[in-house]
Coordinates of C-alpha atoms and ligand atoms in Angstrom, one line a residue:
M1 CA 4.5 11.9 10.7
Y2 CA 1.0 13.5 11.4
T3 CA -0.4 12.8 14.8
I4 CA -2.2 9.4 14.4
M5 CA -5.7 9.5 15.8
E6 CA -7.1 6.3 17.2
E7 CA -10.1 6.3 14.8
R8 CA -10.0 3.4 12.4
L9 CA -10.5 4.9 9.0
L10 CA -10.2 1.7 7.0
E11 CA -10.6 -1.7 8.3
V12 CA -10.0 -4.9 6.3
R13 CA -11.3 -8.2 7.8
H14 CA -10.3 -11.5 6.2
L15 CA -10.5 -10.2 2.7
K16 CA -10.2 -12.7 -0.2
K17 CA -10.1 -11.9 -3.7
Y18 CA -10.0 -14.8 -6.1
F19 CA -10.2 -14.8 -9.9
K20 CA -11.2 -17.7 -12.0
T21 CA -8.7 -18.9 -14.7
G22 CA -9.0 -21.3 -17.4
K23 CA -11.4 -24.0 -16.9
N24 CA -11.1 -24.8 -13.2
G25 CA -8.2 -22.8 -12.2
I26 CA -8.6 -20.3 -9.2
L27 CA -6.0 -17.5 -8.8
K28 CA -6.0 -16.5 -5.1
A29 CA -4.8 -12.9 -5.5
V30 CA -5.7 -11.9 -1.9
D31 CA -6.2 -14.7 0.4
D32 CA -7.5 -13.8 3.9
V33 CA -5.9 -10.5 4.6
S34 CA -6.8 -8.4 7.7
F35 CA -5.5 -5.0 8.6
C36 CA -6.7 -1.4 9.7
I37 CA -5.3 2.0 9.0
R38 CA -5.9 4.6 11.6
K39 CA -6.8 8.1 10.8
G40 CA -3.3 10.3 10.0
E41 CA -0.9 7.1 9.7
T42 CA 0.7 5.5 6.8
L43 CA 0.4 1.7 6.3
G44 CA 3.0 0.6 3.9
I45 CA 2.3 -2.6 1.9
V46 CA 5.3 -4.4 0.4
G47 CA 5.9 -7.4 -1.8
E48 CA 7.2 -8.7 -5.2
S49 CA 5.1 -7.9 -8.4
G50 CA 2.1 -10.4 -8.3
C51 CA 1.8 -10.8 -4.6
G52 CA -1.6 -9.4 -4.6
K53 CA -1.1 -5.9 -3.1
T54 CA -2.5 -4.1 -6.0
T55 CA -5.4 -6.3 -6.1
C56 CA -5.9 -5.8 -2.4
A57 CA -5.8 -1.9 -2.8
R58 CA -8.3 -2.1 -5.7
T59 CA -10.7 -4.3 -3.5
C60 CA -10.6 -1.7 -0.9
M61 CA -11.4 0.9 -3.1
G62 CA -14.6 -0.9 -4.4
I63 CA -13.0 -1.2 -7.9
Y64 CA -13.3 -5.1 -7.4
D65 CA -15.9 -6.9 -5.5
A66 CA -14.6 -9.0 -2.7
T67 CA -14.8 -12.8 -2.9
E68 CA -15.2 -13.1 0.9
G69 CA -14.5 -10.8 3.9
E70 CA -15.3 -7.0 4.4
V71 CA -13.8 -3.7 3.8
L72 CA -15.1 -1.1 6.4
Y73 CA -14.5 2.8 5.8
K74 CA -15.5 4.7 8.8
G75 CA -17.1 1.8 10.1
R76 CA -19.4 1.1 7.0
N77 CA -19.0 -1.7 4.7
V78 CA -17.9 -0.3 1.4
S79 CA -19.8 -2.9 -0.6
G80 CA -23.2 -1.5 0.8
L81 CA -22.7 2.1 0.3
R82 CA -25.2 3.7 -2.0
G83 CA -26.3 7.2 -3.1
K84 CA -24.7 9.9 -1.1
E85 CA -22.7 7.5 1.1
R86 CA -21.0 6.1 -2.2
Q87 CA -20.4 9.5 -3.4
R88 CA -18.8 10.5 -0.1
F89 CA -16.5 7.5 -0.2
T90 CA -15.5 8.2 -3.9
K91 CA -14.7 11.8 -2.9
E92 CA -12.8 11.0 0.5
V93 CA -10.9 7.9 -0.9
Q94 CA -8.5 8.7 -3.7
M95 CA -5.8 6.8 -5.6
I96 CA -2.5 7.7 -6.9
F97 CA -1.3 5.3 -9.7
Q98 CA 1.8 3.6 -10.5
D99 CA 2.2 4.8 -14.0
P100 CA 2.1 8.7 -14.5
Y101 CA 2.3 8.1 -18.2
A102 CA -0.6 5.8 -18.4
S103 CA -2.9 7.3 -15.6
L104 CA -3.2 10.8 -17.1
D105 CA -4.6 11.3 -20.5
P106 CA -1.6 13.1 -22.5
R107 CA -4.2 15.1 -24.7
M108 CA -5.9 16.8 -22.0
K109 CA -4.7 20.0 -20.4
V110 CA -3.6 20.0 -16.6
R111 CA -6.6 22.3 -15.8
D112 CA -9.1 19.9 -17.1
I113 CA -7.6 16.9 -15.4
I114 CA -7.6 18.6 -12.1
A115 CA -11.0 20.1 -12.3
E116 CA -12.7 16.9 -13.2
G117 CA -13.1 15.7 -9.7
M118 CA -14.0 19.0 -8.3
L119 CA -16.8 19.5 -11.0
A120 CA -18.2 15.9 -10.4
H121 CA -18.4 16.4 -6.7
K122 CA -19.7 20.2 -7.1
M123 CA -16.9 21.6 -5.1
A124 CA -16.3 24.6 -7.4
D125 CA -19.2 26.5 -9.0
S126 CA -17.6 29.0 -11.3
G127 CA -14.7 29.0 -13.8
R128 CA -12.8 31.5 -11.8
Q129 CA -13.3 29.9 -8.5
C130 CA -12.1 26.6 -10.1
A131 CA -9.0 28.2 -11.7
D132 CA -8.1 29.7 -8.4
R133 CA -8.1 26.4 -6.8
I134 CA -6.2 24.6 -9.5
K135 CA -3.5 27.2 -9.3
E136 CA -3.2 26.7 -5.7
L137 CA -3.0 22.9 -5.9
L138 CA -0.4 23.1 -8.6
T139 CA 1.9 25.3 -6.3
T140 CA 1.1 23.0 -3.3
V141 CA 2.6 20.0 -5.3
G142 CA 5.6 22.0 -6.5
L143 CA 4.5 22.9 -9.9
L144 CA 3.8 26.4 -11.3
A145 CA 0.3 28.0 -11.5
G146 CA 1.2 28.6 -15.4
H147 CA 1.3 25.0 -15.9
M148 CA -2.4 24.7 -16.0
D149 CA -2.9 25.4 -19.5
R150 CA -0.1 22.9 -20.6
Y151 CA -0.9 19.5 -21.9
V152 CA 0.1 16.4 -19.9
H153 CA 2.6 15.0 -22.6
E154 CA 4.6 18.3 -22.0
F155 CA 5.9 17.1 -18.6
S156 CA 8.3 14.7 -17.1
G157 CA 7.4 11.4 -15.2
G158 CA 8.0 13.3 -11.8
Q159 CA 5.8 16.1 -12.8
R160 CA 3.1 14.0 -14.0
Q161 CA 3.1 12.3 -10.7
R162 CA 2.6 15.6 -9.1
I163 CA -0.2 16.3 -11.4
G164 CA -1.7 12.8 -10.2
I165 CA -1.3 14.0 -6.7
A166 CA -2.9 17.5 -7.4
R167 CA -5.9 15.7 -9.0
A168 CA -6.3 13.5 -6.0
L169 CA -5.9 16.5 -3.5
A170 CA -8.5 18.4 -5.7
V171 CA -11.5 16.7 -3.9
E172 CA -9.9 17.1 -0.4
P173 CA -9.7 13.4 0.5
E174 CA -8.9 11.9 3.7
L175 CA -7.5 8.6 2.6
L176 CA -4.9 8.3 -0.4
V177 CA -4.1 4.8 -1.8
C178 CA -0.7 5.2 -3.4
D179 CA -0.2 2.2 -5.7
E180 CA 3.5 2.1 -6.4
P181 CA 3.5 5.9 -6.9
I182 CA 7.3 5.9 -7.3
S183 CA 8.2 2.7 -9.0
A184 CA 8.1 4.1 -12.6
L185 CA 10.3 7.0 -11.6
D186 CA 14.1 7.6 -11.4
V187 CA 15.8 7.1 -7.9
S188 CA 16.4 10.8 -7.4
I189 CA 12.8 11.7 -8.4
Q190 CA 11.4 9.0 -6.1
A191 CA 12.7 10.7 -2.9
Q192 CA 11.2 14.1 -4.0
I193 CA 7.7 12.5 -4.4
V194 CA 8.0 10.6 -1.1
N195 CA 9.1 13.8 0.7
L196 CA 6.0 15.6 -1.1
L197 CA 3.7 13.1 0.2
I198 CA 5.1 13.2 3.8
K199 CA 4.7 17.2 3.7
L200 CA 1.3 16.9 2.5
Q201 CA 0.4 14.6 5.2
K202 CA 1.7 16.8 7.9
E203 CA -0.1 19.7 6.6
R204 CA -3.6 18.1 5.7
G205 CA -3.7 15.2 8.2
L206 CA -3.8 12.6 5.2
T207 CA -3.9 9.0 5.8
Y208 CA -2.0 6.8 3.3
M209 CA -2.1 3.2 2.2
F210 CA 1.4 3.3 0.4
I211 CA 2.3 0.3 -1.9
A212 CA 5.6 -0.7 -3.1
H213 CA 7.7 -3.3 -4.4
D214 CA 10.7 -3.0 -2.1
L215 CA 11.3 -1.7 1.4
S216 CA 13.7 1.3 0.5
M217 CA 11.3 4.0 0.4
V218 CA 8.7 2.4 2.3
K219 CA 10.6 2.4 5.6
Y220 CA 10.7 6.3 5.2
I221 CA 7.2 7.0 4.8
S222 CA 5.4 4.3 6.9
D223 CA 4.3 4.1 10.4
R224 CA 3.4 0.5 10.0
T225 CA 4.4 -2.0 7.2
A226 CA 3.0 -5.1 6.2
V227 CA 4.8 -7.6 3.9
M228 CA 2.5 -9.6 1.4
Y229 CA 3.7 -12.9 -0.1
L230 CA 1.2 -14.9 -2.6
G231 CA -1.8 -13.1 -1.5
K232 CA -1.3 -13.1 2.4
I233 CA 0.3 -10.8 4.8
V234 CA 3.5 -12.8 6.1
E235 CA 4.7 -10.1 8.5
T236 CA 3.6 -6.7 9.9
A237 CA 5.0 -4.4 12.6
G238 CA 5.8 -0.9 13.3
A239 CA 8.1 0.3 10.3
D240 CA 11.1 0.8 12.6
V241 CA 10.8 -2.5 14.3
L242 CA 10.3 -4.3 11.0
C243 CA 13.5 -2.8 9.6
R244 CA 15.4 -3.5 12.7
N245 CA 14.2 -6.8 13.7
P246 CA 12.7 -8.6 10.8
K247 CA 11.4 -11.9 11.8
H248 CA 10.0 -13.7 8.6
P249 CA 12.7 -15.1 6.4
Y250 CA 11.1 -13.3 3.4
T251 CA 11.3 -10.0 5.0
Q252 CA 14.9 -10.6 6.0
A253 CA 15.6 -11.3 2.4
L254 CA 13.9 -8.1 1.2
L255 CA 15.7 -6.0 3.7
S256 CA 19.0 -7.3 2.7
A257 CA 18.6 -6.3 -0.7
V258 CA 18.1 -2.6 0.5
P259 CA 21.3 -0.5 -0.1
I260 CA 22.8 1.1 3.1
P261 CA 24.0 4.8 2.3
D262 CA 27.3 4.2 4.5
P263 CA 29.7 2.3 2.1
E264 CA 31.5 0.5 5.0
A265 CA 28.2 -0.9 6.4
E266 CA 27.1 -1.8 2.9
A267 CA 30.3 -3.5 2.0
G268 CA 29.8 -5.6 5.4
K269 CA 26.2 -6.5 4.9
K270 CA 25.1 -10.1 4.3
R271 CA 22.8 -10.5 1.3
I272 CA 20.1 -13.1 1.7
P273 CA 19.6 -14.1 -2.1
L274 CA 15.9 -14.9 -2.9
E275 CA 16.2 -18.1 -4.8
G276 CA 13.5 -18.8 -7.7
E277 CA 10.5 -17.0 -8.7
L278 CA 7.2 -16.2 -6.8
P279 CA 5.2 -19.4 -7.1
S280 CA 2.0 -19.2 -9.2
P281 CA -1.1 -18.3 -6.9
I282 CA -3.1 -20.6 -8.8
G283 CA -4.0 -23.3 -6.7
P284 CA -0.7 -23.1 -4.4
G285 CA -0.3 -26.4 -2.5
S286 CA -0.5 -27.0 1.3
G287 CA 2.2 -25.8 3.7
C288 CA 4.1 -22.6 3.9
P289 CA 3.9 -20.6 0.7
F290 CA 7.4 -19.6 1.0
F291 CA 8.7 -23.0 1.5
G292 CA 10.2 -23.5 -1.9
R293 CA 12.4 -20.4 -1.5
C294 CA 13.0 -20.4 2.2
P295 CA 16.8 -21.0 3.4
R296 CA 15.3 -21.8 6.8
A297 CA 12.8 -24.3 6.0
M298 CA 12.0 -27.3 8.0
E299 CA 9.9 -30.3 7.4
L300 CA 6.9 -29.1 9.3
C301 CA 6.8 -26.1 6.9
R302 CA 6.2 -28.4 3.9
Y303 CA 2.8 -29.6 5.0
E304 CA 1.4 -27.1 7.7
E305 CA 0.7 -23.5 6.7
P306 CA 1.8 -21.0 9.3
K307 CA -0.9 -18.6 10.6
L308 CA -0.1 -15.0 11.2
R309 CA 0.6 -14.7 15.1
E310 CA 1.8 -11.9 17.5
V311 CA 5.2 -12.9 18.3
E312 CA 6.2 -9.6 20.1
K313 CA 3.8 -6.9 21.1
G314 CA 2.4 -5.4 17.7
H315 CA 4.6 -7.5 15.8
F316 CA 2.9 -10.3 13.7
T317 CA 4.6 -12.9 11.4
A318 CA 3.5 -16.2 9.8
C319 CA 6.5 -18.5 10.2
H320 CA 6.9 -21.6 12.0
L321 CA 10.3 -20.5 13.5
Y322 CA 8.4 -18.3 16.1
K323 CA 6.0 -19.0 18.9
E324 CA 3.1 -16.6 19.9
E325 CA 4.2 -13.9 22.3
S326 CA 2.0 -15.4 25.3
D327 CA 4.2 -18.6 24.7
S328 CA 7.4 -16.6 25.3
A329 CA 8.6 -15.5 21.8
G330 CA 11.5 -16.9 20.2
P331 CA 12.9 -19.2 17.6
V332 CA 11.7 -22.8 18.1
P333 CA 11.8 -25.8 15.9
G334 CA 8.2 -26.2 15.5
G335 CA 5.0 -24.1 15.8
A336 CA 2.6 -23.9 18.7
G337 CA -0.5 -22.0 19.8
L338 CA -1.6 -21.1 16.3
R339 CA -4.3 -18.6 15.8
S340 CA -5.3 -16.4 12.9
G341 CA -4.4 -12.7 13.8
N342 CA -6.3 -9.5 13.2
V343 CA -3.6 -7.0 12.6
G344 CA -4.0 -3.5 13.7
Ligands
SF4_1 FE1 10.5 -20.6 6.1 FE2 9.2 -22.4 7.4 FE3 9.0 -19.8 8.4 FE4 7.8 -20.6 6.0 S1 7.4 -21.4 7.8 S2 9.1 -18.9 6.2 S3 9.4 -22.1 5.3 S4 10.8 -21.3 8.2

């Protein structure tokens, strides 16, 4: 990975995003989430569909207004950015979308798609200058300069995602919010896109928020990983630590589903089945949100919601099985020393 600078590029503090549903229903898509992303690092955010990770990303981008909490970019509250500061934010923070078929207009030429942002931000002032830059970007993402005069519908899914990446790079961003950029692609293509993102990060010092619904690719690209469940972060740690020593039963179940390349190890691996569906985030009851699916649930979990707390240095989890680090971490039958953790 690119050398991580200590500068906090993005800081999310107690973010909530609720949507009204029906007459009195409230969907708590993001419910008190805090994290930060330092310059040059990749934060992976993982969870099943519907856990709130995309809503969280979109609220960070300013696409949705936060219900409560703050999103700070370079120390400035995103919701208060106006004029030139707003323009700088929309240039420096770019998104790569999940579906390369839906996110690019198939009737547009590649050159027009990539040029759009550059022209909007006045980063190219002549047709020639713009064309040279488009050719350079296409080769950077593994396409051919000659592809610029072709239409998007002529490309495969993987190639379209490369065009999406070139479009994002065109405005020289600092933070790329990658919203499930590989989920719609074949497994063999997924690895190529992840490798391309890693290469670009090394070359350009980019910072990533990388969202995915399983841990298989996230563990390769992330420096730190946060696991979301029902609108909340339930575990976060360095990516290696989280994969080697997952604490939360939900993370353990997610990891047990990740295939191991070694056939012997794969055959001996114990799978932890995830029973049932993700519960509805509309007015979830009290207690641990994972209670109904957790193989290790206790009576306490039924009525007391566990807070996210540091159980080892830099390793946070929201589960009554663990004590806070300062209370000598380790599995315990009940919770103690609860506090709301700011992760980062
Ligand atoms: Fe399972 Fe209880 Fe931990 Fe929730 S708090 S994950 S129900 S053990």
